[in-house]
Amino acid sequence: MKGPGMTRKEVLESLRDRPEVSVLIAGGGINGAGLLRELALQGVDALLVDKSDFCAGASAASTRIIHGGLRYLENGEFRLVREALRERNRLLENAAHYVRPLPTTIPIFSWTSGLFSAAGKFLGLSEQPSDRGALLIGIGLSLYDLFTGRQSVLPAHQFKSRQWSLNLRPELNPEIVCTALYYDASISYPERLCLELIQDAEALSPDVRGLNYVSVYGASRHAVVLKDELSGELVSVQPRIVVNATGAWIDFTNRALQRTTDYIGGTKGSHVVIDHPGLLAATRGQMLYFANADGRICIFYPYYGRVIAGSTDIPVRDPEASCDEAEVDYILASLRLVFPSIEVNRSHIVFRFCGVRPLPRSNAATPGQISRDHICAVLPAGGDTDFPVYSLIGGKWTTFRAFGEQVADKILAALGRRRIASSVHLPIGGGKGYPRSESETDAWLDAVQEKTGLPRARLVTLLDRYGTRAEGVALFIAMGADSPLRHQPEYSRREIMYLASQERIVHLDDLILRRTILALLGQVNGALLEELAGIIAPVLNWTPQQASGEVQRTAQILKERHGLSAEQLARAHSPKAC
Ligand SMILES: Cc1cc2nc3c(=O)[nH]c(=O)nc-3n(C[C@H](O)[C@H](O)[C@H](O)COP(=O)(O)OP(=O)(O)OC[C@H]3O[C@@H](n4cnc5c(N)ncnc54)[C@H](O)[C@@H]3O)c2cc1C
């Protein structure tokens, strides 16, 4: 399997001749992708497969916050918070193109409430979530600052008086007693960062490869049967170790691997994306983080001219959950608690998304109390199969690198090999050489403008979208006649052709949901889908029938999973030019 230059079909063919691989990773979410890079770094040959697109599961449904997890302090998860804060700071350094500081305001409605409940929860005496007062929040934020200590790259927390807070945001609920301001980080393009990890892994080692639309389908004593989800063909591989990183599907995948487990007790979480200039302005560029009337945490924050709001936390069995009407009501009611005078309703929602957290099965009384820590559960070789299965349960987006490092160390020990490199300071994808200051940005823009002749404003956009990989995109764009998309001029035809040719796009929805944020921002309509399919069809050798099938498939996904109405899909968007 000599990866980089080969197509997915060629890789699958090559596996028929040489089915042996040291590590097979099932699942191309953030945990599978992070581990693949970690193994590539150690020179271990590995194959990653995902039944769908890369990063199409929970990893695409996260709140997009890279955080220590302030709330987990109440559950006494100090180790997790310490690790997550360390990883947050590392992502600010290694993925500076997508991970950026996010100032966060907590509106606070009492001075002392929650103290007894939190102490009770901490001591295992109480299980119900409750409102959190200023004192309790102050203790949590002080611990947060303490845990980051001298390695902190973000400012420490501050409390702001009621009057100061209302002066800054007159829309805030006047019942607040004060607000607190602290810093975490947000990630603008998690789906792209996940793909970058896979591409980096492949660039590090010719014996490492990631394939989308290939599932783990079955197993025999020595082999795992993979299914090409495009052709339906089966191919067997002979791994020494199988890693099951299929998130909420872990128990289903173990069953396909001839193992019975009951590891996962997932909870679904939904978000809505809101197009509402008044709400956007009221955020003042910050995240609002608060406890709902029932004590559950809700957030909303500005995102490229929209507001992302969520999330829910509801136990489910089906990993294919979607956002339902009751969840939308819940999120809208939460917004009213913070900004009672701002009217937000369903007509402002341009997109919904939902995913299932792959949490460990638990007897906790409320979903909020289930640990968000990660566990690698090992089923040794034996019984019906000759290979062990390592299941990656739980974890946060934020902690993927640490989780991958810990699992890689277990794998190295099992293979009798030694760690040869660390990912602690390894930049990811377009985070390599990413400019950190205004003068560095100017120098980068000057250099790429000189090479490509593209307008500076265009390069600024590309740098935001692709980090320093924007240079490759710009060079490709400059190699031929280009024009803005008719139905979304913020993108251009050659930019879309680049994504189709370089970024493993198999279906049209890969492009609008995961290579770009077009769907998330509510910028997709039927006319745009037709236009995009027309551009990528020749690149991917689609027949006219395939192209129109892709348009229908994508419209269906947008309706069924993301709550778009037929009217929204038909509505023409009024875009800005690129
Ligand atoms: C609503 C919500 C909000 C969250 N918010 C945050 C946040 O703000 N910050 C944070 O740090 N974390 C957050 N998380 C947690 C984080 O997103 C998840 O823990 C993490 O993404 C899990 O990644 P994973 O790779 O284990 O699983 P997934 O991303 O679900 O990946 C599993 C993959 O396995 C594939 N698969 C399934 N079956 C098979 C098979 N048979 N063969 C091959 N492939 C298969 C699926 O297609 C999928 O791509 C949130 C999670 C949710 C759901």
PDB file of N, CA, C and O in Angstrom, residues 236-281:
ATOM      1  N   SER A 236     -10.432  -8.200   1.792  1.00  0.00           N
ATOM      2  CA  SER A 236     -10.000  -8.604   3.136  1.00  0.00           C
ATOM      3  C   SER A 236      -8.634  -8.022   3.461  1.00  0.00           C
ATOM      4  O   SER A 236      -7.762  -7.966   2.588  1.00  0.00           O
ATOM      5  N   VAL A 237      -8.447  -7.610   4.703  1.00  0.00           N
ATOM      6  CA  VAL A 237      -7.118  -7.197   5.168  1.00  0.00           C
ATOM      7  C   VAL A 237      -6.762  -8.027   6.390  1.00  0.00           C
ATOM      8  O   VAL A 237      -7.643  -8.512   7.100  1.00  0.00           O
ATOM      9  N   GLN A 238      -5.444  -8.174   6.603  1.00  0.00           N
ATOM     10  CA  GLN A 238      -4.991  -8.972   7.750  1.00  0.00           C
ATOM     11  C   GLN A 238      -4.215  -8.075   8.702  1.00  0.00           C
ATOM     12  O   GLN A 238      -3.012  -7.910   8.569  1.00  0.00           O
ATOM     13  N   PRO A 239      -4.909  -7.478   9.657  1.00  0.00           N
ATOM     14  CA  PRO A 239      -4.233  -6.562  10.578  1.00  0.00           C
ATOM     15  C   PRO A 239      -3.648  -7.304  11.769  1.00  0.00           C
ATOM     16  O   PRO A 239      -4.157  -8.346  12.177  1.00  0.00           O
ATOM     17  N   ARG A 240      -2.588  -6.723  12.338  1.00  0.00           N
ATOM     18  CA  ARG A 240      -2.080  -7.282  13.600  1.00  0.00           C
ATOM     19  C   ARG A 240      -2.901  -6.730  14.757  1.00  0.00           C
ATOM     20  O   ARG A 240      -3.101  -7.393  15.761  1.00  0.00           O
ATOM     21  N   ILE A 241      -3.350  -5.476  14.607  1.00  0.00           N
ATOM     22  CA  ILE A 241      -4.187  -4.840  15.636  1.00  0.00           C
ATOM     23  C   ILE A 241      -5.316  -4.093  14.926  1.00  0.00           C
ATOM     24  O   ILE A 241      -5.076  -3.434  13.902  1.00  0.00           O
ATOM     25  N   VAL A 242      -6.516  -4.190  15.468  1.00  0.00           N
ATOM     26  CA  VAL A 242      -7.617  -3.378  14.937  1.00  0.00           C
ATOM     27  C   VAL A 242      -7.972  -2.316  15.978  1.00  0.00           C
ATOM     28  O   VAL A 242      -8.106  -2.623  17.167  1.00  0.00           O
ATOM     29  N   VAL A 243      -8.087  -1.076  15.524  1.00  0.00           N
ATOM     30  CA  VAL A 243      -8.552  -0.014  16.409  1.00  0.00           C
ATOM     31  C   VAL A 243      -9.962   0.358  15.981  1.00  0.00           C
ATOM     32  O   VAL A 243     -10.195   0.700  14.817  1.00  0.00           O
ATOM     33  N   ASN A 244     -10.874   0.268  16.918  1.00  0.00           N
ATOM     34  CA  ASN A 244     -12.265   0.629  16.630  1.00  0.00           C
ATOM     35  C   ASN A 244     -12.493   2.065  17.121  1.00  0.00           C
ATOM     36  O   ASN A 244     -12.674   2.308  18.305  1.00  0.00           O
ATOM     37  N   ALA A 245     -12.422   2.999  16.170  1.00  0.00           N
ATOM     38  CA  ALA A 245     -12.624   4.419  16.503  1.00  0.00           C
ATOM     39  C   ALA A 245     -13.924   4.879  15.854  1.00  0.00           C
ATOM     40  O   ALA A 245     -13.990   5.953  15.260  1.00  0.00           O
ATOM     41  N   THR A 246     -14.965   4.040  15.947  1.00  0.00           N
ATOM     42  CA  THR A 246     -16.198   4.378  15.236  1.00  0.00           C
ATOM     43  C   THR A 246     -17.217   5.093  16.125  1.00  0.00           C
ATOM     44  O   THR A 246     -18.417   5.094  15.839  1.00  0.00           O
ATOM     45  N   GLY A 247     -16.752   5.695  17.201  1.00  0.00           N
ATOM     46  CA  GLY A 247     -17.596   6.578  18.004  1.00  0.00           C
ATOM     47  C   GLY A 247     -18.865   5.895  18.478  1.00  0.00           C
ATOM     48  O   GLY A 247     -18.841   4.823  19.078  1.00  0.00           O
ATOM     49  N   ALA A 248     -19.998   6.519  18.184  1.00  0.00           N
ATOM     50  CA  ALA A 248     -21.283   5.984  18.651  1.00  0.00           C
ATOM     51  C   ALA A 248     -21.612   4.631  18.016  1.00  0.00           C
ATOM     52  O   ALA A 248     -22.532   3.948  18.451  1.00  0.00           O
ATOM     53  N   TRP A 249     -20.857   4.236  16.984  1.00  0.00           N
ATOM     54  CA  TRP A 249     -21.086   2.940  16.305  1.00  0.00           C
ATOM     55  C   TRP A 249     -20.183   1.833  16.882  1.00  0.00           C
ATOM     56  O   TRP A 249     -20.148   0.735  16.352  1.00  0.00           O
ATOM     57  N   ILE A 250     -19.416   2.128  17.931  1.00  0.00           N
ATOM     58  CA  ILE A 250     -18.392   1.179  18.409  1.00  0.00           C
ATOM     59  C   ILE A 250     -18.956  -0.225  18.647  1.00  0.00           C
ATOM     60  O   ILE A 250     -18.378  -1.221  18.203  1.00  0.00           O
ATOM     61  N   ASP A 251     -20.090  -0.331  19.338  1.00  0.00           N
ATOM     62  CA  ASP A 251     -20.611  -1.675  19.642  1.00  0.00           C
ATOM     63  C   ASP A 251     -21.079  -2.388  18.368  1.00  0.00           C
ATOM     64  O   ASP A 251     -20.926  -3.600  18.237  1.00  0.00           O
ATOM     65  N   PHE A 252     -21.618  -1.620  17.405  1.00  0.00           N
ATOM     66  CA  PHE A 252     -22.044  -2.216  16.128  1.00  0.00           C
ATOM     67  C   PHE A 252     -20.809  -2.749  15.384  1.00  0.00           C
ATOM     68  O   PHE A 252     -20.828  -3.825  14.812  1.00  0.00           O
ATOM     69  N   THR A 253     -19.746  -1.951  15.387  1.00  0.00           N
ATOM     70  CA  THR A 253     -18.532  -2.367  14.664  1.00  0.00           C
ATOM     71  C   THR A 253     -17.906  -3.581  15.342  1.00  0.00           C
ATOM     72  O   THR A 253     -17.448  -4.517  14.670  1.00  0.00           O
ATOM     73  N   ASN A 254     -17.896  -3.592  16.670  1.00  0.00           N
ATOM     74  CA  ASN A 254     -17.345  -4.764  17.360  1.00  0.00           C
ATOM     75  C   ASN A 254     -18.137  -6.019  17.002  1.00  0.00           C
ATOM     76  O   ASN A 254     -17.562  -7.094  16.852  1.00  0.00           O
ATOM     77  N   ARG A 255     -19.442  -5.872  16.862  1.00  0.00           N
ATOM     78  CA  ARG A 255     -20.251  -7.017  16.464  1.00  0.00           C
ATOM     79  C   ARG A 255     -19.803  -7.517  15.085  1.00  0.00           C
ATOM     80  O   ARG A 255     -19.655  -8.710  14.868  1.00  0.00           O
ATOM     81  N   ALA A 256     -19.559  -6.577  14.151  1.00  0.00           N
ATOM     82  CA  ALA A 256     -19.075  -6.988  12.824  1.00  0.00           C
ATOM     83  C   ALA A 256     -17.714  -7.679  12.937  1.00  0.00           C
ATOM     84  O   ALA A 256     -17.361  -8.514  12.105  1.00  0.00           O
ATOM     85  N   LEU A 257     -16.969  -7.333  13.985  1.00  0.00           N
ATOM     86  CA  LEU A 257     -15.638  -7.933  14.191  1.00  0.00           C
ATOM     87  C   LEU A 257     -15.721  -9.207  15.037  1.00  0.00           C
ATOM     88  O   LEU A 257     -14.717  -9.673  15.573  1.00  0.00           O
ATOM     89  N   GLN A 258     -16.937  -9.736  15.207  1.00  0.00           N
ATOM     90  CA  GLN A 258     -17.179 -10.978  15.966  1.00  0.00           C
ATOM     91  C   GLN A 258     -16.972 -10.800  17.461  1.00  0.00           C
ATOM     92  O   GLN A 258     -16.623 -11.741  18.165  1.00  0.00           O
ATOM     93  N   ARG A 259     -17.096  -9.575  17.957  1.00  0.00           N
ATOM     94  CA  ARG A 259     -16.969  -9.331  19.395  1.00  0.00           C
ATOM     95  C   ARG A 259     -18.258  -8.684  19.886  1.00  0.00           C
ATOM     96  O   ARG A 259     -18.796  -7.797  19.220  1.00  0.00           O
ATOM     97  N   THR A 260     -18.717  -9.100  21.065  1.00  0.00           N
ATOM     98  CA  THR A 260     -19.922  -8.475  21.608  1.00  0.00           C
ATOM     99  C   THR A 260     -19.519  -7.547  22.739  1.00  0.00           C
ATOM    100  O   THR A 260     -18.864  -7.966  23.700  1.00  0.00           O
ATOM    101  N   THR A 261     -19.879  -6.274  22.600  1.00  0.00           N
ATOM    102  CA  THR A 261     -19.568  -5.304  23.665  1.00  0.00           C
ATOM    103  C   THR A 261     -20.800  -4.438  23.916  1.00  0.00           C
ATOM    104  O   THR A 261     -21.704  -4.362  23.083  1.00  0.00           O
ATOM    105  N   ASP A 262     -20.791  -3.791  25.060  1.00  0.00           N
ATOM    106  CA  ASP A 262     -21.863  -2.842  25.379  1.00  0.00           C
ATOM    107  C   ASP A 262     -21.201  -1.627  26.027  1.00  0.00           C
ATOM    108  O   ASP A 262     -21.489  -1.256  27.143  1.00  0.00           O
ATOM    109  N   TYR A 263     -20.261  -1.040  25.265  1.00  0.00           N
ATOM    110  CA  TYR A 263     -19.444   0.049  25.810  1.00  0.00           C
ATOM    111  C   TYR A 263     -20.162   1.392  25.823  1.00  0.00           C
ATOM    112  O   TYR A 263     -19.925   2.226  26.667  1.00  0.00           O
ATOM    113  N   ILE A 264     -21.000   1.625  24.777  1.00  0.00           N
ATOM    114  CA  ILE A 264     -21.447   3.003  24.522  1.00  0.00           C
ATOM    115  C   ILE A 264     -22.840   3.286  25.074  1.00  0.00           C
ATOM    116  O   ILE A 264     -23.755   2.492  24.905  1.00  0.00           O
ATOM    117  N   GLY A 265     -22.963   4.433  25.729  1.00  0.00           N
ATOM    118  CA  GLY A 265     -24.259   4.941  26.156  1.00  0.00           C
ATOM    119  C   GLY A 265     -24.335   6.381  25.660  1.00  0.00           C
ATOM    120  O   GLY A 265     -24.158   7.320  26.431  1.00  0.00           O
ATOM    121  N   GLY A 266     -24.543   6.526  24.361  1.00  0.00           N
ATOM    122  CA  GLY A 266     -24.406   7.845  23.730  1.00  0.00           C
ATOM    123  C   GLY A 266     -25.508   8.842  24.106  1.00  0.00           C
ATOM    124  O   GLY A 266     -26.597   8.454  24.512  1.00  0.00           O
ATOM    125  N   THR A 267     -25.181  10.118  23.989  1.00  0.00           N
ATOM    126  CA  THR A 267     -26.217  11.154  24.124  1.00  0.00           C
ATOM    127  C   THR A 267     -26.162  12.022  22.874  1.00  0.00           C
ATOM    128  O   THR A 267     -25.087  12.335  22.370  1.00  0.00           O
ATOM    129  N   LYS A 268     -27.355  12.374  22.379  1.00  0.00           N
ATOM    130  CA  LYS A 268     -27.337  13.224  21.185  1.00  0.00           C
ATOM    131  C   LYS A 268     -27.289  14.694  21.593  1.00  0.00           C
ATOM    132  O   LYS A 268     -27.804  15.082  22.650  1.00  0.00           O
ATOM    133  N   GLY A 269     -26.646  15.458  20.746  1.00  0.00           N
ATOM    134  CA  GLY A 269     -26.541  16.895  20.980  1.00  0.00           C
ATOM    135  C   GLY A 269     -26.852  17.627  19.698  1.00  0.00           C
ATOM    136  O   GLY A 269     -26.316  17.287  18.637  1.00  0.00           O
ATOM    137  N   SER A 270     -27.752  18.618  19.786  1.00  0.00           N
ATOM    138  CA  SER A 270     -28.132  19.376  18.592  1.00  0.00           C
ATOM    139  C   SER A 270     -27.750  20.842  18.731  1.00  0.00           C
ATOM    140  O   SER A 270     -27.689  21.384  19.837  1.00  0.00           O
ATOM    141  N   HIS A 271     -27.518  21.452  17.583  1.00  0.00           N
ATOM    142  CA  HIS A 271     -27.248  22.893  17.503  1.00  0.00           C
ATOM    143  C   HIS A 271     -28.102  23.479  16.387  1.00  0.00           C
ATOM    144  O   HIS A 271     -28.469  22.757  15.445  1.00  0.00           O
ATOM    145  N   VAL A 272     -28.360  24.775  16.470  1.00  0.00           N
ATOM    146  CA  VAL A 272     -28.966  25.471  15.332  1.00  0.00           C
ATOM    147  C   VAL A 272     -28.055  26.635  14.938  1.00  0.00           C
ATOM    148  O   VAL A 272     -27.321  27.166  15.777  1.00  0.00           O
ATOM    149  N   VAL A 273     -28.099  26.972  13.651  1.00  0.00           N
ATOM    150  CA  VAL A 273     -27.337  28.123  13.155  1.00  0.00           C
ATOM    151  C   VAL A 273     -28.356  29.205  12.812  1.00  0.00           C
ATOM    152  O   VAL A 273     -29.314  28.953  12.075  1.00  0.00           O
ATOM    153  N   ILE A 274     -28.136  30.389  13.387  1.00  0.00           N
ATOM    154  CA  ILE A 274     -29.146  31.442  13.321  1.00  0.00           C
ATOM    155  C   ILE A 274     -28.626  32.638  12.519  1.00  0.00           C
ATOM    156  O   ILE A 274     -27.494  33.085  12.728  1.00  0.00           O
ATOM    157  N   ASP A 275     -29.449  33.101  11.609  1.00  0.00           N
ATOM    158  CA  ASP A 275     -29.115  34.303  10.838  1.00  0.00           C
ATOM    159  C   ASP A 275     -29.963  35.446  11.404  1.00  0.00           C
ATOM    160  O   ASP A 275     -31.139  35.583  11.058  1.00  0.00           O
ATOM    161  N   HIS A 276     -29.382  36.223  12.316  1.00  0.00           N
ATOM    162  CA  HIS A 276     -30.142  37.263  13.016  1.00  0.00           C
ATOM    163  C   HIS A 276     -29.169  38.389  13.413  1.00  0.00           C
ATOM    164  O   HIS A 276     -28.448  38.278  14.412  1.00  0.00           O
ATOM    165  N   PRO A 277     -29.129  39.468  12.613  1.00  0.00           N
ATOM    166  CA  PRO A 277     -28.133  40.521  12.864  1.00  0.00           C
ATOM    167  C   PRO A 277     -28.195  41.087  14.287  1.00  0.00           C
ATOM    168  O   PRO A 277     -27.154  41.399  14.875  1.00  0.00           O
ATOM    169  N   GLY A 278     -29.406  41.193  14.872  1.00  0.00           N
ATOM    170  CA  GLY A 278     -29.526  41.759  16.227  1.00  0.00           C
ATOM    171  C   GLY A 278     -28.876  40.850  17.265  1.00  0.00           C
ATOM    172  O   GLY A 278     -28.139  41.319  18.154  1.00  0.00           O
ATOM    173  N   LEU A 279     -29.118  39.559  17.142  1.00  0.00           N
ATOM    174  CA  LEU A 279     -28.518  38.598  18.074  1.00  0.00           C
ATOM    175  C   LEU A 279     -26.998  38.574  17.893  1.00  0.00           C
ATOM    176  O   LEU A 279     -26.240  38.578  18.873  1.00  0.00           O
ATOM    177  N   LEU A 280     -26.596  38.583  16.630  1.00  0.00           N
ATOM    178  CA  LEU A 280     -25.160  38.579  16.327  1.00  0.00           C
ATOM    179  C   LEU A 280     -24.483  39.787  16.986  1.00  0.00           C
ATOM    180  O   LEU A 280     -23.447  39.658  17.653  1.00  0.00           O
ATOM    181  N   ALA A 281     -25.098  40.964  16.833  1.00  0.00           N
ATOM    182  CA  ALA A 281     -24.511  42.186  17.406  1.00  0.00           C
ATOM    183  C   ALA A 281     -24.453  42.082  18.929  1.00  0.00           C
ATOM    184  O   ALA A 281     -23.476  42.511  19.558  1.00  0.00           O
TER     185      ALA A 281
END
